């Protein structure tokens, strides 16, 4: 914990500030007073029992600064109780991971003295966020001073104020010392080593650490592919029928790495205590609206929205919209092929160096257009999914991911499929693959890390200078630090990062048998991606709240779906190679039947393999069942003691 | 509960006998005394706290009768506590299903007065079985009087005595009144109505009721197929290319019925309280042996067996053995085709009525041989799976089911696949299908119900007469009833019944597009199957212990795998039909590509459909999440009350 910064609370004692709440500057006094009261109230009285103080402007404070910035902290006891409430798992004395309970605290391995240092700052911030999110309206009909900001018993106060725009943001503070250490071991020293995943998890939480773990795993898993690909590239450039072996390797590799990742991710999640964590009951997402009714599960008053209406919106609006976009994307693809043909015509008429260069222009333009279309579509998809009015954040995310995935997949790969299977032009396929891959990589790096960084530099040149100072000067006052961080961009989650990996995985697995260098390019990209992602997390964005996660969720499914499509594609490419065709000189039918048979065999093996390889390693399975067994035994004993 | 039968226990009070324990007649006195003591001991002292008495031989008792037959019962209180121990779910006052607790007993819907009639006899017997199975050795090194019958702390006493052959059997008693009522409503009156599933569950438990539910559902689901099939059969016998439409219907139907069954089974299991029941920790199966060690999960002393050794046995012995059997089956198939060709030759030389009949002989012989091979293989598979030495009954069952399924599938369908895709002779296919289907049905009915019935009649003609008397005379003394039931055959579980349904499902879904009458035959078979199965459960076999089950387990997976294979087969059959071929007169390649594309589309839709249709109906999902929510809330409150 950061000792250098502290705030005096109303009793005169100090507390470490963990989370910042920013309200709009013209917020009514009575609303502020009411909110702070609720935050400070005891939990028995329905409060959050947190410590909260207004941020006193620092020396450089100007009148332009928003006065309604509050820092929130909590007593150690409150945090420990909170750790029990949110269901944190910690290492027990016997080396197993157990749900933390306050009563049992001294039996946990890292609990020393009064428990200082037992919870990481990210965990404390998560606990405070949980406390704030669960601050619920009692019998208030609206937020004091705002008659239109309706409340009903059980409604989350923070969420209502946020959705109505009074609450600007709630974000956790960076921890400068820790961040400096993390940055150094993560991306500042150039060396060949694994990422400090445990430290990343310690600072950013499990969701983020799993992303970086997956990125690293994915990169390592690609290295064999890349190594095999280089000699293919160097010696057999035009001899693509030799790639049949390569494609075979590819297929086995895809299935195996995805299965092994599940096991690795289970090991990581077990060590971080998220594997056996029970999911709490999910509250409606902030944007959800509807007629007030009674939730059949909780019995609480809550807005309800008819499922039939939602289905209508999905099937009558969203699905046609997605199809329309797919059609549009197909149309753009056709224009690209026209351009391609036109460039080829010019080059064939009078081939010079410049017309040779011209051949690459359509692909580059197409790649840029694809990126732009993806971006626009992304906003449309978010709007539409929001409009579908899903009750839960998780369903919202699933529908959004599905929409975006389908379009991105189509957009990025349609032209390649067209070239491969309709035009059957392997040279063009290889060339398009290379340009698409390289262009989208460069664009991505720019869009992801450098653009936000540059935008931020422009937005507050003055602040930037202060930020530079932050990096060097540890003794920057709290108010300055809060102001600096409040102006940083907000990190919107790992969605885009996973999407990028997903598309790269597609390039490697779908067509690598015609362009083995793809794996090399992706490895290179991923290495820089680790650095740029790490940089943006540490320097460009506000600290995100840590998100407990036991696996990479819907992305595992997406990657598995891609690997199934890869089997089909690669089998088709193998069937089209002259080498294989030469085995069946007399009958094309025989060839196709053999290829189809082989493909079915591969698909069946894939499913059997997925079924046979256990998702959780044996030693972790044993630990998990021991925990379950003990809780069953405890329950038995308790009911015996209770009843008899 | 049966009031007419009762036994005086050692205190002179009466109890209703529920379960019978039979020891071999020469069992040593000290072992008997020790066992009875342990059964009667208080639970605190590690006993089962049950009531047990020796059966006093009736008037007709002869010297030949085994004197070591004991009847077990329990006090109502013990049974209610037991219901809590085994985790029974019962209907609560508010209509939801909740785990029964003794302390809370008056809040359960059907609990009246002192709880008489709250638990069904099957439930009481299950509770007693659970109590007996969990009777564990304390510090005895062996069973008294049997130095070789080794015990170690925690070893189940009953299981050890059973595996060493001292304990002959433990079985629950029939309930004559109830059985008579059930038989009447189930199969004695000929009428068009659903089976009394709730009564079946009440008498035989959930596992059995789910089997009969599935049998009924499957039959009903086949009726549309059968209705469509009849006109096809009547009007277009030789016009099999019209069956393309039929095959299309078939594919959709397969997927949909299996998905809907999952939902129906979830509804049934919810109503029976097994859906949300937590599985208790699984003990090693009786036949499991190994070096005494410490179980890493429970920390109890228990035999351990190295997983590597087991894997070696599986991959070096079992897998080669299964492959050898498959080869043998293939060899027999080839002999069948030789016979078939020979019969055809004779018929072609000089066609008479008798040679026409001769044409069917090879198929009939083949069907009989297949049944015999299946039977022999079944014993071999059971032996091998036992020798693999699986620790859990469930893994044992899974390995056994897998072995038997693969062989049965191969054995039953290999010849049909050969005829369909190698010989491409649709007329022969139809003929073979018909003979296979009809022969195997007739054989099955004989093997399943009539053979055991007849064997039993032969075995004890005298007893049979008494049994007939049992049916009419309610006042048969207890000792007579026990003796009669002890001699009845033991029902070995639903395995064979499901296997039969699985193969029938295969006949219908794989090839029905060439023989639409298959569905009609299967419907007819299933209707008689309901009656013969019901008859054998009520009249031929000992009452089985009720087995709580929430679904049909591994069979759901087997049926789904079959429906995937059905998609592939039917697409291939469609592609081979002259009607479809006529659309692509110039290019066979085009035809195959279209069929393969269509097949991939169907498979993809199938997986998406499986994913999209929720496995549990919405209203039951809500009830389940309400239960979960309440238990989370209760936990929260408890920890708050506890800690603060």
PDB file of C-alpha atoms in Angstrom, chain A residues 421-542:
ATOM      1  CA  UNK A 421     -11.826 -20.981 -53.652  1.00  0.00           C
ATOM      2  CA  UNK A 422     -13.503 -19.025 -56.438  1.00  0.00           C
ATOM      3  CA  UNK A 423     -10.499 -17.613 -58.287  1.00  0.00           C
ATOM      4  CA  UNK A 424      -8.221 -20.447 -57.132  1.00  0.00           C
ATOM      5  CA  UNK A 425      -5.228 -18.120 -57.582  1.00  0.00           C
ATOM      6  CA  UNK A 426      -2.684 -19.087 -54.953  1.00  0.00           C
ATOM      7  CA  UNK A 427      -0.136 -16.440 -55.929  1.00  0.00           C
ATOM      8  CA  UNK A 428      -2.696 -13.685 -55.496  1.00  0.00           C
ATOM      9  CA  UNK A 429      -3.852 -15.304 -52.242  1.00  0.00           C
ATOM     10  CA  UNK A 430      -0.345 -15.216 -50.849  1.00  0.00           C
ATOM     11  CA  UNK A 431       0.133 -11.619 -51.900  1.00  0.00           C
ATOM     12  CA  UNK A 432      -3.193 -10.460 -50.454  1.00  0.00           C
ATOM     13  CA  UNK A 433      -2.560 -12.303 -47.237  1.00  0.00           C
ATOM     14  CA  UNK A 434       0.791 -10.568 -46.851  1.00  0.00           C
ATOM     15  CA  UNK A 435      -0.543  -7.083 -47.523  1.00  0.00           C
ATOM     16  CA  UNK A 436      -3.644  -7.557 -45.358  1.00  0.00           C
ATOM     17  CA  UNK A 437      -1.583  -8.903 -42.514  1.00  0.00           C
ATOM     18  CA  UNK A 438       1.099  -6.250 -42.608  1.00  0.00           C
ATOM     19  CA  UNK A 439      -1.244  -3.310 -43.184  1.00  0.00           C
ATOM     20  CA  UNK A 440      -3.678  -4.296 -40.482  1.00  0.00           C
ATOM     21  CA  UNK A 441      -0.848  -4.855 -38.048  1.00  0.00           C
ATOM     22  CA  UNK A 442       0.647  -1.436 -38.638  1.00  0.00           C
ATOM     23  CA  UNK A 443      -2.774   0.208 -38.477  1.00  0.00           C
ATOM     24  CA  UNK A 444      -3.623  -1.615 -35.289  1.00  0.00           C
ATOM     25  CA  UNK A 445      -0.474  -0.594 -33.508  1.00  0.00           C
ATOM     26  CA  UNK A 446      -1.103   3.002 -34.496  1.00  0.00           C
ATOM     27  CA  UNK A 447      -4.793   2.984 -33.536  1.00  0.00           C
ATOM     28  CA  UNK A 448      -4.253   1.213 -30.292  1.00  0.00           C
ATOM     29  CA  UNK A 449      -1.304   2.717 -28.571  1.00  0.00           C
ATOM     30  CA  UNK A 450       0.130   5.669 -30.446  1.00  0.00           C
ATOM     31  CA  UNK A 451      -3.072   7.415 -31.444  1.00  0.00           C
ATOM     32  CA  UNK A 452      -4.509   7.582 -27.907  1.00  0.00           C
ATOM     33  CA  UNK A 453      -1.106   8.609 -26.621  1.00  0.00           C
ATOM     34  CA  UNK A 454      -0.773  11.343 -29.208  1.00  0.00           C
ATOM     35  CA  UNK A 455      -4.361  12.523 -28.740  1.00  0.00           C
ATOM     36  CA  UNK A 456      -3.795  12.806 -25.060  1.00  0.00           C
ATOM     37  CA  UNK A 457      -0.593  14.746 -25.573  1.00  0.00           C
ATOM     38  CA  UNK A 458      -2.477  17.187 -27.768  1.00  0.00           C
ATOM     39  CA  UNK A 459      -5.459  17.418 -25.431  1.00  0.00           C
ATOM     40  CA  UNK A 460      -3.504  18.552 -22.444  1.00  0.00           C
ATOM     41  CA  UNK A 461      -0.052  19.704 -23.300  1.00  0.00           C
ATOM     42  CA  UNK A 462       0.169  21.341 -19.940  1.00  0.00           C
ATOM     43  CA  UNK A 463      -0.963  18.253 -18.112  1.00  0.00           C
ATOM     44  CA  UNK A 464       1.497  16.255 -20.110  1.00  0.00           C
ATOM     45  CA  UNK A 465       4.353  18.225 -18.689  1.00  0.00           C
ATOM     46  CA  UNK A 466       3.033  17.494 -15.254  1.00  0.00           C
ATOM     47  CA  UNK A 467       2.750  13.850 -16.174  1.00  0.00           C
ATOM     48  CA  UNK A 468       6.386  13.749 -17.219  1.00  0.00           C
ATOM     49  CA  UNK A 469       7.084  15.234 -13.853  1.00  0.00           C
ATOM     50  CA  UNK A 470       4.979  12.489 -12.228  1.00  0.00           C
ATOM     51  CA  UNK A 471       7.222   9.899 -13.731  1.00  0.00           C
ATOM     52  CA  UNK A 472      10.252  11.415 -12.112  1.00  0.00           C
ATOM     53  CA  UNK A 473       8.987  13.144  -9.037  1.00  0.00           C
ATOM     54  CA  UNK A 474       7.518  10.821  -6.452  1.00  0.00           C
ATOM     55  CA  UNK A 475       6.390  13.614  -4.199  1.00  0.00           C
ATOM     56  CA  UNK A 476       3.679  14.982  -6.483  1.00  0.00           C
ATOM     57  CA  UNK A 477       0.754  15.983  -4.256  1.00  0.00           C
ATOM     58  CA  UNK A 478      -2.354  13.788  -4.278  1.00  0.00           C
ATOM     59  CA  UNK A 479      -4.596  16.423  -5.807  1.00  0.00           C
ATOM     60  CA  UNK A 480      -2.258  16.741  -8.780  1.00  0.00           C
ATOM     61  CA  UNK A 481      -2.088  13.018  -9.261  1.00  0.00           C
ATOM     62  CA  UNK A 482      -5.871  12.679  -9.170  1.00  0.00           C
ATOM     63  CA  UNK A 483      -6.301  15.506 -11.659  1.00  0.00           C
ATOM     64  CA  UNK A 484      -3.752  13.985 -14.020  1.00  0.00           C
ATOM     65  CA  UNK A 485      -5.296  10.553 -13.881  1.00  0.00           C
ATOM     66  CA  UNK A 486      -8.855  11.870 -14.230  1.00  0.00           C
ATOM     67  CA  UNK A 487      -7.867  13.329 -17.592  1.00  0.00           C
ATOM     68  CA  UNK A 488      -6.332  10.129 -18.922  1.00  0.00           C
ATOM     69  CA  UNK A 489      -8.344   8.042 -21.397  1.00  0.00           C
ATOM     70  CA  UNK A 490     -10.475   5.251 -20.059  1.00  0.00           C
ATOM     71  CA  UNK A 491      -9.480   1.713 -20.979  1.00  0.00           C
ATOM     72  CA  UNK A 492     -12.549   0.040 -22.449  1.00  0.00           C
ATOM     73  CA  UNK A 493     -11.664  -3.534 -21.653  1.00  0.00           C
ATOM     74  CA  UNK A 494      -9.844  -6.334 -23.366  1.00  0.00           C
ATOM     75  CA  UNK A 495     -12.382  -6.717 -26.192  1.00  0.00           C
ATOM     76  CA  UNK A 496     -10.341  -5.051 -28.945  1.00  0.00           C
ATOM     77  CA  UNK A 497      -7.147  -6.712 -27.873  1.00  0.00           C
ATOM     78  CA  UNK A 498      -8.706 -10.163 -28.029  1.00  0.00           C
ATOM     79  CA  UNK A 499     -10.377  -9.345 -31.337  1.00  0.00           C
ATOM     80  CA  UNK A 500      -7.017  -8.480 -32.840  1.00  0.00           C
ATOM     81  CA  UNK A 501      -5.517 -11.743 -31.620  1.00  0.00           C
ATOM     82  CA  UNK A 502      -8.536 -13.596 -32.988  1.00  0.00           C
ATOM     83  CA  UNK A 503      -8.040 -12.163 -36.464  1.00  0.00           C
ATOM     84  CA  UNK A 504      -4.320 -12.881 -36.378  1.00  0.00           C
ATOM     85  CA  UNK A 505      -5.120 -16.437 -35.345  1.00  0.00           C
ATOM     86  CA  UNK A 506      -7.404 -16.591 -38.369  1.00  0.00           C
ATOM     87  CA  UNK A 507      -4.647 -15.441 -40.744  1.00  0.00           C
ATOM     88  CA  UNK A 508      -2.266 -18.024 -39.341  1.00  0.00           C
ATOM     89  CA  UNK A 509      -4.590 -20.992 -39.123  1.00  0.00           C
ATOM     90  CA  UNK A 510      -6.826 -20.534 -42.174  1.00  0.00           C
ATOM     91  CA  UNK A 511      -4.310 -19.913 -44.926  1.00  0.00           C
ATOM     92  CA  UNK A 512      -0.853 -20.430 -43.516  1.00  0.00           C
ATOM     93  CA  UNK A 513      -0.363 -23.425 -45.767  1.00  0.00           C
ATOM     94  CA  UNK A 514      -0.070 -21.065 -48.706  1.00  0.00           C
ATOM     95  CA  UNK A 515       1.887 -18.394 -46.830  1.00  0.00           C
ATOM     96  CA  UNK A 516       4.018 -19.921 -44.075  1.00  0.00           C
ATOM     97  CA  UNK A 517       5.592 -16.580 -43.313  1.00  0.00           C
ATOM     98  CA  UNK A 518       2.294 -15.500 -41.713  1.00  0.00           C
ATOM     99  CA  UNK A 519       3.318 -17.122 -38.434  1.00  0.00           C
ATOM    100  CA  UNK A 520       6.611 -15.221 -38.478  1.00  0.00           C
ATOM    101  CA  UNK A 521       4.818 -11.934 -39.046  1.00  0.00           C
ATOM    102  CA  UNK A 522       2.317 -12.671 -36.300  1.00  0.00           C
ATOM    103  CA  UNK A 523       5.085 -13.571 -33.861  1.00  0.00           C
ATOM    104  CA  UNK A 524       6.845 -10.300 -34.635  1.00  0.00           C
ATOM    105  CA  UNK A 525       3.585  -8.427 -34.243  1.00  0.00           C
ATOM    106  CA  UNK A 526       2.815 -10.098 -30.936  1.00  0.00           C
ATOM    107  CA  UNK A 527       6.197  -9.259 -29.485  1.00  0.00           C
ATOM    108  CA  UNK A 528       5.659  -5.572 -30.219  1.00  0.00           C
ATOM    109  CA  UNK A 529       2.031  -5.983 -29.115  1.00  0.00           C
ATOM    110  CA  UNK A 530       3.165  -7.073 -25.648  1.00  0.00           C
ATOM    111  CA  UNK A 531       5.236  -3.919 -25.355  1.00  0.00           C
ATOM    112  CA  UNK A 532       2.655  -1.545 -26.801  1.00  0.00           C
ATOM    113  CA  UNK A 533      -0.161  -3.056 -24.744  1.00  0.00           C
ATOM    114  CA  UNK A 534       1.928  -2.926 -21.594  1.00  0.00           C
ATOM    115  CA  UNK A 535       2.881   0.658 -22.365  1.00  0.00           C
ATOM    116  CA  UNK A 536      -0.690   1.743 -22.946  1.00  0.00           C
ATOM    117  CA  UNK A 537      -1.899   0.069 -19.763  1.00  0.00           C
ATOM    118  CA  UNK A 538       0.769   1.710 -17.641  1.00  0.00           C
ATOM    119  CA  UNK A 539       1.145   5.126 -19.260  1.00  0.00           C
ATOM    120  CA  UNK A 540      -1.778   6.009 -21.496  1.00  0.00           C
ATOM    121  CA  UNK A 541      -4.901   4.852 -19.718  1.00  0.00           C
ATOM    122  CA  UNK A 542      -6.493   5.356 -16.336  1.00  0.00           C
TER     123      UNK A 542
END
